[in-house]
Coordinates of C-alpha atoms and ligand atoms in Angstrom, one line a residue:
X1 CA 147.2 125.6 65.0
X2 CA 146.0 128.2 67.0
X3 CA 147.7 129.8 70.1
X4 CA 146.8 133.0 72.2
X5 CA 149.4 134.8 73.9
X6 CA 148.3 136.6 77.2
X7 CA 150.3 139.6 77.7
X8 CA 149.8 140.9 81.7
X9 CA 151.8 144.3 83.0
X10 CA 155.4 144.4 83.5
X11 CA 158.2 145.4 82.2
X12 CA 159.2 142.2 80.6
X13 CA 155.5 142.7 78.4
X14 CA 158.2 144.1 75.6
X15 CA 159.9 140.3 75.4
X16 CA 156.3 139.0 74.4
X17 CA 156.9 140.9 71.0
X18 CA 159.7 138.1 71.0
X19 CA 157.6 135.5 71.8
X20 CA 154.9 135.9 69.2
X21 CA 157.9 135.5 66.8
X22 CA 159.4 132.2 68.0
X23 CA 155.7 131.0 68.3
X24 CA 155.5 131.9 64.3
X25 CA 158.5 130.4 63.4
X26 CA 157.5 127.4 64.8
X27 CA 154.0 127.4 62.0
X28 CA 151.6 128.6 64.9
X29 CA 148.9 131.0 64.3
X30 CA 149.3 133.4 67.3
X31 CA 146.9 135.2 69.2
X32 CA 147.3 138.2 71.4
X33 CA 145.4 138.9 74.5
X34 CA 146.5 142.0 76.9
X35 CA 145.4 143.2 80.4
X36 CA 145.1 146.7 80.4
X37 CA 147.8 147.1 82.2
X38 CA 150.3 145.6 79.6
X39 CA 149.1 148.6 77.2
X40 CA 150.8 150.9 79.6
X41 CA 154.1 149.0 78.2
X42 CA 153.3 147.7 75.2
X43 CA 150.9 148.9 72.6
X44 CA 148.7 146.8 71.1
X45 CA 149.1 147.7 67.8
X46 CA 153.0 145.8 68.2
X47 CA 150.7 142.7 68.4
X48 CA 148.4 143.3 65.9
X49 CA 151.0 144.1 63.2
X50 CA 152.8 141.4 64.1
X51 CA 150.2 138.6 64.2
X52 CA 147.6 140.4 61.9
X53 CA 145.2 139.8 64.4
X54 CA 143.0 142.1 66.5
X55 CA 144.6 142.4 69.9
X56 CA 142.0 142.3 72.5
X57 CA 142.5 144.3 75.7
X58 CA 138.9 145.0 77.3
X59 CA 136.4 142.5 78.0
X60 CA 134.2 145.0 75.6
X61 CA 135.7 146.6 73.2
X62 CA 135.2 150.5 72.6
X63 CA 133.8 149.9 69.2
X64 CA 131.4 147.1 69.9
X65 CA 129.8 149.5 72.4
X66 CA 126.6 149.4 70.0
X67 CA 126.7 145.1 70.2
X68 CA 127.6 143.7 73.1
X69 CA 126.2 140.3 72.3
X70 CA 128.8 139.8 69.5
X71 CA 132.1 141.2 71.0
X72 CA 130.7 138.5 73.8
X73 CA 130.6 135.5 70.9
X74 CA 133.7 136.7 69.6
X75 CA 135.4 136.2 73.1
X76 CA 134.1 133.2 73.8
X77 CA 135.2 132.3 70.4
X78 CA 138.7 132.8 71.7
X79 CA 138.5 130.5 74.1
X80 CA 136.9 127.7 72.9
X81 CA 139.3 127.8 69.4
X82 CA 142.7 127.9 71.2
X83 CA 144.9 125.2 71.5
X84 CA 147.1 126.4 74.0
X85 CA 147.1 129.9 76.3
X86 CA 150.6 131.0 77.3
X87 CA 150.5 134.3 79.8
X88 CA 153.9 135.7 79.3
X89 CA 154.8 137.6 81.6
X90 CA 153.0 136.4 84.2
X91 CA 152.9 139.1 87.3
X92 CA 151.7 138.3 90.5
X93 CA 148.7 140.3 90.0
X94 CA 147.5 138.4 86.9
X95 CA 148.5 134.6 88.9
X96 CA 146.8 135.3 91.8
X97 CA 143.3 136.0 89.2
X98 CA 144.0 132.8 87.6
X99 CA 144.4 130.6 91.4
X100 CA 141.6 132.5 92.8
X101 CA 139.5 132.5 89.8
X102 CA 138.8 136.0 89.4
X103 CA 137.6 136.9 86.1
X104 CA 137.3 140.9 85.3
X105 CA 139.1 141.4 82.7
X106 CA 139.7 139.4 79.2
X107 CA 142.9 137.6 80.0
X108 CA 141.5 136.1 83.6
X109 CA 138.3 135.3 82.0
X110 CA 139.8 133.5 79.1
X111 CA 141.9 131.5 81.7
X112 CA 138.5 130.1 83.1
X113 CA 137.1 129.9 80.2
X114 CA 139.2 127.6 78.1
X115 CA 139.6 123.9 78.4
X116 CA 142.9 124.3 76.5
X117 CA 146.6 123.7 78.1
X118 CA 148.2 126.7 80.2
X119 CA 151.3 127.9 80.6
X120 CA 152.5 130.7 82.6
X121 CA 156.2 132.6 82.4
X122 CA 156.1 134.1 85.3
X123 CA 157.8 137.5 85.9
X124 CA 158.3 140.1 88.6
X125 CA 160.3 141.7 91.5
X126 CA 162.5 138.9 93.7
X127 CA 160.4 139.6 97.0
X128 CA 157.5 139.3 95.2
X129 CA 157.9 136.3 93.8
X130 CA 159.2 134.9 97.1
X131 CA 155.8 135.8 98.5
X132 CA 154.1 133.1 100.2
X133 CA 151.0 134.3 99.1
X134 CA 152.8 134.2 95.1
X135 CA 154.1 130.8 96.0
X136 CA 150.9 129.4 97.2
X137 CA 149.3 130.6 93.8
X138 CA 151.6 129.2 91.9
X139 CA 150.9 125.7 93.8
X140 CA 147.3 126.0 93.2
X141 CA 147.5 126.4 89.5
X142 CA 150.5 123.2 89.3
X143 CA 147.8 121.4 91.0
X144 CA 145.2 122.2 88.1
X145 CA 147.8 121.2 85.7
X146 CA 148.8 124.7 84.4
X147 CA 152.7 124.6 83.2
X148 CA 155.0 127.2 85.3
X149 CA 158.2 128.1 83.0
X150 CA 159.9 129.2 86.3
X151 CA 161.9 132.9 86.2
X152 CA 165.1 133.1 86.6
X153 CA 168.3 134.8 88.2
X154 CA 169.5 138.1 87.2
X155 CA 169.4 141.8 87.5
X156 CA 165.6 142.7 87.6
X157 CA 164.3 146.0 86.7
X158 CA 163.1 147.5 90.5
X159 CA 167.3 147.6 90.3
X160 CA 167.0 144.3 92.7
X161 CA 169.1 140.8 92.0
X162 CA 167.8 137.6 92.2
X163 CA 164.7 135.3 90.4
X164 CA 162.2 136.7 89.2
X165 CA 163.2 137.5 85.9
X166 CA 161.1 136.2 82.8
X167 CA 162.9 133.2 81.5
X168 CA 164.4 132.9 77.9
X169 CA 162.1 133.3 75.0
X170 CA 162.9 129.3 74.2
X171 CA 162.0 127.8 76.9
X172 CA 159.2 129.3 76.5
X173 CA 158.4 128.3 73.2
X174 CA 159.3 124.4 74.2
X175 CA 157.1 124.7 77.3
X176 CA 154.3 125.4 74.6
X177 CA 155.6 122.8 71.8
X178 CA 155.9 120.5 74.8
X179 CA 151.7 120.8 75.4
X180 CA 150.6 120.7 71.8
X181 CA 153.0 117.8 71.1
X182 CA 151.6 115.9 74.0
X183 CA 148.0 116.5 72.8
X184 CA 148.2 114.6 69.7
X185 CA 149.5 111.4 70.6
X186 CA 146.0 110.0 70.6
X187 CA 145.0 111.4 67.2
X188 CA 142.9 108.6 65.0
X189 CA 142.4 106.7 68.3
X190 CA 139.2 105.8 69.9
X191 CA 139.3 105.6 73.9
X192 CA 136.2 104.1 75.6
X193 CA 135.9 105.3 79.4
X194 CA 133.6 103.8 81.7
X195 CA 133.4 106.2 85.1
X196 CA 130.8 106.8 87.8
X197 CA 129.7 104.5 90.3
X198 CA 127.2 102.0 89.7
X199 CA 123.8 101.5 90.9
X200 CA 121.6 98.6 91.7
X201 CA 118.0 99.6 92.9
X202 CA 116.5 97.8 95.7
X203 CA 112.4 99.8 95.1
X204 CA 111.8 102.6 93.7
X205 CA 113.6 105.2 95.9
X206 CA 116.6 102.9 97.3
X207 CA 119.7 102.0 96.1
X208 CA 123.0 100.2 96.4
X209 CA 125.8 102.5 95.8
X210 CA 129.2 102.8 96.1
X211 CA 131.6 106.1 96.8
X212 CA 132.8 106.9 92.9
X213 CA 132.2 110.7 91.8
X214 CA 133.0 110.1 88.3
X215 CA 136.1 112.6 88.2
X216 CA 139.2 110.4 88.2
X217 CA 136.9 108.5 84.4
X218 CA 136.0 111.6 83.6
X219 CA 139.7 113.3 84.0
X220 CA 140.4 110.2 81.7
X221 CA 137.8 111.2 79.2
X222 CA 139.6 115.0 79.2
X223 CA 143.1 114.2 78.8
X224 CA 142.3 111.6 76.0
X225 CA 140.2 114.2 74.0
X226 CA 142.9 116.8 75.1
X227 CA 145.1 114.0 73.0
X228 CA 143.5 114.4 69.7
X229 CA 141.3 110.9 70.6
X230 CA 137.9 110.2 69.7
X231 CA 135.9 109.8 73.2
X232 CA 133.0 107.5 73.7
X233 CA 132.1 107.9 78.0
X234 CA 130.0 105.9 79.4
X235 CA 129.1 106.8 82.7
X236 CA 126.9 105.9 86.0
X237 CA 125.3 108.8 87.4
X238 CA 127.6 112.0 88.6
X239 CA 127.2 115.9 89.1
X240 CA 129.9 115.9 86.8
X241 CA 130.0 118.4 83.1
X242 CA 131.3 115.9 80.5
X243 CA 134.0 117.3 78.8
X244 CA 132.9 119.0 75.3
X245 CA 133.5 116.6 72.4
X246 CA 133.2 113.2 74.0
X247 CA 130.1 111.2 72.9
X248 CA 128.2 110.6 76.4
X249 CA 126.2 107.5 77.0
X250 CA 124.6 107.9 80.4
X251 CA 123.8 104.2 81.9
X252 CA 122.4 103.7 85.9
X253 CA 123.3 99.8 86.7
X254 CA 126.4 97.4 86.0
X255 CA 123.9 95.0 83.2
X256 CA 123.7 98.9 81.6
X257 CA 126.9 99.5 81.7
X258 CA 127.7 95.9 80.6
X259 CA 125.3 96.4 77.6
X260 CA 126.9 99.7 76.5
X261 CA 130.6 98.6 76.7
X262 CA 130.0 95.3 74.8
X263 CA 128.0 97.2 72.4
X264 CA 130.7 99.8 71.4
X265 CA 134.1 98.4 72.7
X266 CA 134.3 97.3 69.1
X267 CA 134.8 100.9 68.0
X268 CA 137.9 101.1 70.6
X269 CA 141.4 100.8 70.3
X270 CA 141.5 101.9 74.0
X271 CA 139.5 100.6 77.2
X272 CA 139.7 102.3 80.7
X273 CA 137.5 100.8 82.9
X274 CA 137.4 104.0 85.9
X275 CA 133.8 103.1 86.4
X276 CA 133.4 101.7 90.0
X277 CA 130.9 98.8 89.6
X278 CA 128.8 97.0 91.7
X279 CA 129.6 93.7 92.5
X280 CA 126.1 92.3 93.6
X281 CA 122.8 93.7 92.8
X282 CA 119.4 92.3 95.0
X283 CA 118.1 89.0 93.6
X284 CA 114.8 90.8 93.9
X285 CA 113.8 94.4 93.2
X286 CA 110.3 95.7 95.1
X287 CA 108.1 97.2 92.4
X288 CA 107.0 99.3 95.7
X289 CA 108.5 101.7 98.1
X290 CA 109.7 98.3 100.6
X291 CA 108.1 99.1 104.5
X292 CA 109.8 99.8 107.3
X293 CA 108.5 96.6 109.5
X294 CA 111.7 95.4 111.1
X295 CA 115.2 93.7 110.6
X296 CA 115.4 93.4 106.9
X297 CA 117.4 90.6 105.0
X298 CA 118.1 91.1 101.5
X299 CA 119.8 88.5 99.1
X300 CA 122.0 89.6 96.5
X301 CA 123.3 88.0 93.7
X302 CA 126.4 88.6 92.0
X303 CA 126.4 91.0 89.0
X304 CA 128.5 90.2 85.4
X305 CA 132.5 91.1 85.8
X306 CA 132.3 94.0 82.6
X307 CA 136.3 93.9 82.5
X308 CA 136.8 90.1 82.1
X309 CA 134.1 89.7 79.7
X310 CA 135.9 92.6 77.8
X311 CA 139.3 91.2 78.0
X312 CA 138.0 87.9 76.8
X313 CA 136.2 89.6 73.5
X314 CA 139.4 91.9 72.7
X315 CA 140.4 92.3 69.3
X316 CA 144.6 91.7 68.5
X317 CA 146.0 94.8 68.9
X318 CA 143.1 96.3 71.6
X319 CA 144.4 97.6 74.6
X320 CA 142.0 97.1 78.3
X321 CA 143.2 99.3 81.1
X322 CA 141.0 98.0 84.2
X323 CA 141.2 100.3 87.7
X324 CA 141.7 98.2 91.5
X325 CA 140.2 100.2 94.1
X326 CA 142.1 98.4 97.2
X327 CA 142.2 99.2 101.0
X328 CA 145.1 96.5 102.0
X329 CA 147.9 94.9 100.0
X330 CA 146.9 97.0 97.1
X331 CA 149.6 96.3 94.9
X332 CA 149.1 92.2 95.4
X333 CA 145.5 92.9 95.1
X334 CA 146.0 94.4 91.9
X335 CA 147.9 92.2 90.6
X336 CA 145.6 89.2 91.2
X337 CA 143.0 91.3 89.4
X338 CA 145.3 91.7 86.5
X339 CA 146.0 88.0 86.0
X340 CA 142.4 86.9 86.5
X341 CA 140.6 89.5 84.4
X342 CA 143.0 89.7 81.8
X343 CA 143.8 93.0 81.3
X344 CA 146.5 94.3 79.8
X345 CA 147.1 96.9 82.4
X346 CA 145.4 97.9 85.8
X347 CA 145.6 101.0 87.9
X348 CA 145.5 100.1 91.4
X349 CA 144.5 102.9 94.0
X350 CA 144.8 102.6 97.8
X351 CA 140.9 104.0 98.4
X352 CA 141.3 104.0 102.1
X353 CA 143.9 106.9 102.1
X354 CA 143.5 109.9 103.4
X355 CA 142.7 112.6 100.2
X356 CA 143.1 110.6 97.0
X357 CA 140.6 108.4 96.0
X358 CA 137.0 108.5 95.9
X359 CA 135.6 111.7 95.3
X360 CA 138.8 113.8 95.7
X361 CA 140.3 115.8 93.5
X362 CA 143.8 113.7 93.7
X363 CA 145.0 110.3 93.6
X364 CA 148.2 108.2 93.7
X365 CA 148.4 105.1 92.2
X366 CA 150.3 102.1 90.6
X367 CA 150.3 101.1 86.9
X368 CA 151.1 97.2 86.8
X369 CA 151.4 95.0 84.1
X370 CA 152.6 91.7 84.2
X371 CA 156.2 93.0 83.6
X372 CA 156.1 96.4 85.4
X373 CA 154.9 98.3 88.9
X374 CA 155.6 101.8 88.2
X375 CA 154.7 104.3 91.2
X376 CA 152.6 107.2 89.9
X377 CA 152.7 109.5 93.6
X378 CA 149.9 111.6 94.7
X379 CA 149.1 114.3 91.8
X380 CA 146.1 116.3 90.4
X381 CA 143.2 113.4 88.6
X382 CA 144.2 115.7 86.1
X383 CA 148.1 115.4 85.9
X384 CA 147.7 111.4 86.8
X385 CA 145.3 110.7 83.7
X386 CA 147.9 112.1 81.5
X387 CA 150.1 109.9 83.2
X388 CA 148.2 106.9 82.8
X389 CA 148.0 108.0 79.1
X390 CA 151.7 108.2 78.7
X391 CA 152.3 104.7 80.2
X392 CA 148.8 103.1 77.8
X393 CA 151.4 104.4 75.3
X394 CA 154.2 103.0 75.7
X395 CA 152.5 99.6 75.9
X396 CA 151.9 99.7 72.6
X397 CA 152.5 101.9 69.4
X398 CA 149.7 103.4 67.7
X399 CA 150.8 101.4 64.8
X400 CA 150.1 98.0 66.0
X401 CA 146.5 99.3 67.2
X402 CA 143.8 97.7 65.1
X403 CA 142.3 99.8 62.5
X404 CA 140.2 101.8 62.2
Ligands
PMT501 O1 135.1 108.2 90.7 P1 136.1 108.9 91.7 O2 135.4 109.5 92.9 O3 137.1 109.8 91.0 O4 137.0 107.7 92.3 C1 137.9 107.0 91.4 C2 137.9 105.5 91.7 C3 138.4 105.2 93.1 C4 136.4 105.0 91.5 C5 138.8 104.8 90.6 O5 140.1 105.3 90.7 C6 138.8 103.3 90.7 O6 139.5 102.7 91.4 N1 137.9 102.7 89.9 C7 137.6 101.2 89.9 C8 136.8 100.9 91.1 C9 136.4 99.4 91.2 O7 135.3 99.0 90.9 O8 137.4 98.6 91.4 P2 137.3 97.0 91.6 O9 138.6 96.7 92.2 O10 136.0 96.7 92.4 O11 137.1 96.5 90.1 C10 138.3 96.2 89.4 C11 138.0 96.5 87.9 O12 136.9 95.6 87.4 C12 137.5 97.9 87.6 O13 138.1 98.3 86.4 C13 136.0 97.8 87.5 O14 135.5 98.8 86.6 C14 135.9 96.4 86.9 N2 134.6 95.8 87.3 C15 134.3 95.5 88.6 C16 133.2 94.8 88.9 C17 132.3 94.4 87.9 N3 131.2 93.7 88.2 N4 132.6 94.6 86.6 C18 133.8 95.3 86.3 O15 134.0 95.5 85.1

């Protein structure tokens, strides 16, 4: 399993000589990345003899002057074939790249390149680490799900005491083991996301809509794939990017999406239904732009309930994870949809808060089952999928899933 080590400049770059070593001994195929600053410590060739590996430093590389185009494949190479990036040390310099996304030079570029897990160990003098401006970066990245292995206390090189100092090589090394661990819990297992919002046309140009962007199915769809699953996504319209490896089935109305669930939930050991769905759909669909001529009555009919149909097809050991959105007695509410869909599980979100929800980039919610109502607090879509994942999983082992 591949990891890259990014090495940024400080005096603590000499410890990452360390690192690579505990990473090795742990059966990981290690990867060096430096800034050019950490050559100023440490030279790469410490790296390279260590981990047998080219070290890069430069975004182009002295000797592939003459051919760009393939010292640019070979980079994005690195990124894409990681499993994990841990910057260690971490300066100020090199987190505030990361939050801001700056990318000129190999290490920040790598960071917004790669889909794989992140960890940063940070490292650097006490008032700078007690910077606002340092402590608002490091915020930013928690939000996007990046793992700080916080310094800590001690003598620190500027001759100053206090944190700052690059924690111990194994926490390190667990904070890394802890990532790669977590990503293969899902291995062998097909998940089936539905996510989007659903459309019902009323002519040609008009439609009924609802507020879902897609990004709390598709944070799903990521964290499951980040898991080792196999992904099958099928999604209403969004301006979303679908994360690399999931198989995409693009659908417009709720009888699509009805169609495409009940034609592959056979393939799934997992069901999430994110997908916000329309619940009514006109009886009657104008083949032509409809006229403005006056007050307009339009009579709707109800559309088919995807997750109780589901629920009542499941296979034994098939596990269906509906969503609530709720504006008022949200947990109630979604626990009356649990008993009369029949799910095994639903996530119930209060969609008339302030920041989580539609369209944001966060969201609280509760995970109820007919035995449990466990509080998941306002997090990253990100962080709270994996969350959702780690609860799916303790419903039931992956050995009593059916087979494949
Ligand atoms: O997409 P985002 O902007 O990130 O927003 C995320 C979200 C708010 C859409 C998401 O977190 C969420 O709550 N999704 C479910 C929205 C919804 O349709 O809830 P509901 O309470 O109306 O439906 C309950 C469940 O039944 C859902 O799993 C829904 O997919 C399903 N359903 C609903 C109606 C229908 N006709 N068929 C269904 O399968």
């Amino acid at each position: 399993m591949k990891v890259t080590v990014g090495v940024s400049g400080g005096i603590a770059a000499y410890k990452a000589a360390e690192l690579v070593r505990a990473l090795q001994r742990q059966a990981l195929d290690v990867h060096v990345v430096m800034t050019e600053a950490a050559t100023k410590f440490v030279q790469p060739l410490t790296f390279a003899s260590l981990t047998g590996h080219k070290v890069i430093t430069h975004m182009w590389s002295a000797e592939d002057n003459s051919d760009n185009l393939s010292s640019a494949i070979e980079h994005i190479d690195a990124a894409q074939t990681t499993e994990a990036l841990v910057v260690a040390p971490a300066t100020a310099d090199i987190l505030a790249k990361f939050a801001h996304g700056l990318a000129d030079d190999f290490l920040s570029t790598l960071y917004l390149a790669t889909t794989a897990p992140v960890i940063v160990a940070p490292a650097m003098n006490v008032n700078m680490w007690n910077h606002p401006a340092t402590q608002a970066n490091l915020e930013t990245l928690g939000q996007r799900n990046v793992t700080i292995v916080p310094p800590g206390d001690g003598y620190l090189a500027c001759g100053m005491q206090g944190s700052g100092r690059m924690t111990e090589i194994p926490a390190i090394v667990e904070a890394v083991l802890g990532v790669l661990n977590h990503r293969n819990d899902l291995q062998g297992q097909t998940v089936l996301i539905t996510a989007g919002g659903t459309r019902e046309a009323l002519d040609p140009v008009r439609f009924l809509g609802n507020r879902s962007s897609g990004k709390m199915g598709y944070a799903l769809a990521e964290a499951a794939e980040r898991r080792g699953a196999r992904v099958i996504l099928i999604s209403a319209p969004t301006a979303l990017r679908p994360p690399a490896n999931c198989e995409l089935v693009p659908v417009v109305t709720t009888g699509e999406m009805r169609d495409a669930v009940l034609r592959r939930m056979d393939e799934a050991n997992i069901i999430i239904k994110a997908a916000a769905v329309a619940d009514y759909r006109p009886r009657i669909k104008s083949d032509q732009k409809m006229k403005r001529t006056g007050p307009l009555t339009v009579e709707f009919e109800p559309t088919e309930d995807i997750l109780s149909e589901v629920a009542a097809r499941k296979h034994p050991g098939q596990l269906i994870i509906g969503f609530a959105a709720e504006t008022e007695n949200v947990v109630a509410h979604g626990r009356d949809k649990l008993l009369r869909k029949g799910a095994d599980a639903i996530v119930v979100n209060d969609v008339s808060r302030e920041g989580v929800g539609f369209d944001s980039d966060r969201n609280a919610a509760t995970f109820l089952t007919p035995h449990i109502a466990l509080d998941l607090q306002e997090m990253s879509k990100r962080q709270l999928a994996d969350r959702i994942f780690e609860e799916i999983l303790t419903l039931r082992r992956p050995q009593s899933l059916v087979a494949e």
